[in-house]
């Protein structure tokens, strides 16, 4: 079975997630059935406490360089933010994007992980506890994550790669209206609104039906 027309395929997992998530395993299985390997960097490494978007970009840069050639980025939530930022920074190595409930407002102080009063607590303590679904337990994250995030404007980032976006209308973490506005202002971006929540688990078969031809894997 040949590689998809977009070369290597990467899955970029979301915040407090991991390469062992349900969506990663689903896409890995569907691609494997067609003879395609899925690369899924673990952005929790070397540790969750020191996670920043800048670190994630450096890690992805290294992984893209290692495989060579153009790649597809499938990004979920914060991984979708990463994919958007990478599309401009590593344009020659990113062929196309698939964004699942992308956190397009990442970096906006008013639309962040926590309300402002809790961010102040985060700042005063220097770290904050988040339940990490990948580890199944609470893990602490440095305030440097928040400070670093303010350097990035995913919503204002422009890119030219063909893109599919799948967004749940019942998403309580990412506002579907923000995603609609993001998609509407970019040619080459096709948005599918789904009757689903942030995880999009129930919609995975339908999402795959859109992704497969997009990757040349019909």
Coordinates of C-alpha atoms in Angstrom, one line a residue:
X1 CA 0.0 0.0 0.0
X2 CA 1.5 3.4 -1.0
X3 CA 1.9 6.2 1.5
X4 CA -0.8 8.9 1.3
X5 CA -0.3 11.7 -1.1
X6 CA 0.7 13.9 1.8
X7 CA 3.6 11.7 2.9
X8 CA 4.0 10.9 6.6
X9 CA 1.1 11.4 9.0
X10 CA 1.5 12.9 12.5
X11 CA -1.0 13.0 15.3
X12 CA -0.6 15.9 17.7
X13 CA -2.4 15.1 21.0
X14 CA -4.1 17.6 23.1
X15 CA -3.5 19.2 26.5
X16 CA -3.5 16.6 29.4
X17 CA -3.7 13.9 26.8
X18 CA -1.1 11.4 25.4
X19 CA -0.3 9.1 22.5
X20 CA -2.5 6.5 24.2
X21 CA -5.7 8.4 23.8
X22 CA -8.8 6.9 22.2
X23 CA -8.5 9.1 19.1
X24 CA -4.9 8.3 18.6
X25 CA -5.6 4.6 18.7
X26 CA -8.5 5.0 16.3
X27 CA -6.5 6.8 13.7
X28 CA -3.5 4.5 14.2
X29 CA -5.7 1.5 13.5
X30 CA -7.4 2.9 10.5
X31 CA -4.1 4.0 9.0
X32 CA -2.4 0.7 9.8
X33 CA -5.1 -1.1 7.9
X34 CA -4.0 0.8 4.9
X35 CA -0.2 0.3 5.4
X36 CA 0.5 3.7 6.9
X37 CA 2.3 4.4 10.1
X38 CA 1.1 7.1 12.4
X39 CA 3.7 9.2 14.2
X40 CA 2.5 10.5 17.6
X41 CA 5.1 12.6 19.6
X42 CA 4.6 12.5 23.3
X43 CA 4.5 16.2 24.3
X44 CA 4.5 15.2 28.0
X45 CA 8.2 14.4 27.6
X46 CA 10.5 15.0 29.3
X47 CA 8.0 16.1 31.9
X48 CA 4.5 17.7 32.0
X49 CA 5.6 20.3 34.5
X50 CA 7.8 22.2 32.0
X51 CA 5.4 21.9 29.1
X52 CA 5.2 25.0 26.9
X53 CA 4.0 25.6 23.3
X54 CA 7.6 26.7 22.4
X55 CA 8.8 23.3 23.6
X56 CA 6.1 21.5 21.6
X57 CA 7.1 23.4 18.5
X58 CA 10.8 22.4 19.0
X59 CA 9.8 18.8 19.5
X60 CA 7.7 18.7 16.4
X61 CA 10.4 20.5 14.3
X62 CA 12.8 17.7 15.2
X63 CA 10.3 15.0 14.4
X64 CA 9.4 16.5 11.0
X65 CA 13.1 16.8 10.1
X66 CA 13.6 13.2 11.1
X67 CA 11.0 11.8 8.6
X68 CA 11.8 14.2 5.8
X69 CA 9.4 15.2 3.1
X70 CA 6.0 16.7 3.4
X71 CA 3.7 15.5 6.2
X72 CA 0.1 15.7 7.3
X73 CA -0.6 17.0 10.8
X74 CA -3.7 15.7 12.6
X75 CA -4.1 18.0 15.6
X76 CA -6.6 17.6 18.4
X77 CA -7.5 20.6 20.6
X78 CA -4.2 22.1 21.8
X79 CA -2.6 19.8 19.2
X80 CA -4.7 21.6 16.6
X81 CA -3.2 24.9 17.8
X82 CA 0.3 23.4 17.4
X83 CA -0.6 22.2 13.9
X84 CA -1.8 25.7 12.9
X85 CA 1.4 27.3 14.3
X86 CA 3.6 24.7 12.6
X87 CA 1.9 25.2 9.3
X88 CA 3.6 28.6 8.9
X89 CA 6.8 27.9 10.8
X90 CA 7.6 24.7 9.0
X91 CA 5.6 25.3 5.8
X92 CA 7.9 23.3 3.4
X93 CA 7.4 20.2 5.6
X94 CA 3.7 20.5 6.3
X95 CA 1.5 19.5 3.4
X96 CA -2.0 19.5 4.9
X97 CA -3.9 19.7 8.2
X98 CA -6.7 17.9 9.9
X99 CA -7.9 19.8 12.9
X100 CA -10.1 18.3 15.6
X101 CA -11.8 20.9 17.8
X102 CA -8.8 23.1 17.5
X103 CA -8.1 25.6 20.3
X104 CA -8.0 28.6 17.9
X105 CA -8.2 31.1 20.7
X106 CA -5.1 29.8 22.5
X107 CA -3.0 32.7 23.7
X108 CA -6.0 34.9 24.4
X109 CA -5.9 35.8 28.1
X110 CA -9.7 35.9 28.3
X111 CA -10.2 32.5 26.6
X112 CA -7.5 30.4 28.4
X113 CA -7.5 27.2 30.4
X114 CA -8.6 28.9 33.5
X115 CA -10.6 32.1 34.5
X116 CA -8.5 35.1 35.3
X117 CA -8.8 34.7 39.1
X118 CA -7.4 31.2 39.0
X119 CA -4.6 32.3 36.7
X120 CA -3.7 34.8 39.4
X121 CA -3.5 31.9 41.8
X122 CA -1.4 30.0 39.3
X123 CA 0.9 32.9 39.0
X124 CA 1.3 33.4 42.8
X125 CA 2.0 29.7 43.3
X126 CA 4.2 29.3 40.3
X127 CA 2.4 26.1 39.3
X128 CA -1.1 24.6 39.2
X129 CA -2.7 21.2 39.4
X130 CA -4.4 19.8 36.4
X131 CA -6.0 16.4 36.1
X132 CA -4.0 14.6 33.4
X133 CA -6.1 12.0 31.5
X134 CA -3.1 10.5 29.9
X135 CA -1.7 9.6 33.4
X136 CA -5.0 9.2 35.1
X137 CA -3.9 11.5 38.0
X138 CA -3.3 15.1 38.9
X139 CA -0.1 16.7 37.6
X140 CA 1.4 20.1 38.2
X141 CA 2.1 22.5 35.4
X142 CA 4.5 25.5 35.7
X143 CA 3.1 29.0 35.2
X144 CA 5.7 29.3 32.4
X145 CA 3.1 27.5 30.2
X146 CA 0.8 30.4 30.5
X147 CA 3.4 33.1 30.1
X148 CA 4.8 31.3 27.0
X149 CA 1.3 30.9 25.5
X150 CA 0.8 34.7 25.3
X151 CA 3.5 34.8 22.6
X152 CA 1.3 32.8 20.1
X153 CA -1.8 33.9 18.2
X154 CA -3.3 30.9 16.6
X155 CA -6.4 32.7 15.5
X156 CA -4.4 35.3 13.6
X157 CA -2.0 32.8 12.0
X158 CA -2.4 32.5 8.2
X159 CA -1.4 29.4 6.3
X160 CA -1.9 28.1 2.8
X161 CA -2.1 24.3 3.3
X162 CA -5.4 22.5 2.5
X163 CA -7.2 21.9 5.8
X164 CA -10.1 19.9 7.2
X165 CA -11.7 21.0 10.5
X166 CA -14.1 18.9 12.5
X167 CA -15.8 20.8 15.3
X168 CA -18.5 19.7 17.7
X169 CA -21.5 22.0 18.3
X170 CA -21.8 20.9 21.9
X171 CA -18.1 21.5 22.7
X172 CA -17.8 23.1 26.1
X173 CA -14.1 23.9 25.8
X174 CA -13.8 25.3 22.2
X175 CA -16.5 27.7 21.0
X176 CA -17.8 26.4 17.6
X177 CA -18.5 30.0 16.6
X178 CA -14.8 30.9 17.0
X179 CA -13.9 28.0 14.8
X180 CA -16.5 29.0 12.2
X181 CA -15.0 32.5 12.1
X182 CA -11.5 31.0 11.9
X183 CA -12.4 28.8 9.0
X184 CA -14.5 31.3 7.1
X185 CA -11.5 33.7 6.7
X186 CA -9.2 31.1 5.2
X187 CA -9.4 29.8 1.7
X188 CA -8.6 26.1 1.4
X189 CA -10.2 25.3 4.8
X190 CA -13.3 23.1 4.9
X191 CA -15.2 23.0 8.2
X192 CA -17.6 20.2 9.3
X193 CA -19.8 21.0 12.3
X194 CA -20.8 17.9 14.1
X195 CA -23.4 17.1 16.8
X196 CA -20.8 16.1 19.3
X197 CA -18.8 17.3 22.3
X198 CA -15.1 18.2 22.5
X199 CA -13.8 14.7 22.4
X200 CA -15.6 13.9 19.1
X201 CA -15.5 10.2 19.9
X202 CA -19.0 9.4 18.5
X203 CA -18.1 11.1 15.3
X204 CA -14.8 9.3 14.6
X205 CA -16.2 7.0 11.8
X206 CA -17.7 10.0 10.0
X207 CA -14.5 12.0 10.4
X208 CA -12.5 9.1 9.0
X209 CA -14.8 9.0 6.0
X210 CA -13.7 12.6 5.3
X211 CA -10.0 12.2 6.2
X212 CA -9.4 9.1 4.1
X213 CA -10.0 10.7 0.7
X214 CA -8.2 13.9 1.9
X215 CA -5.1 11.7 2.4
X216 CA -5.6 9.8 -0.8
X217 CA -6.5 6.6 1.1
X218 CA -9.9 5.8 -0.3

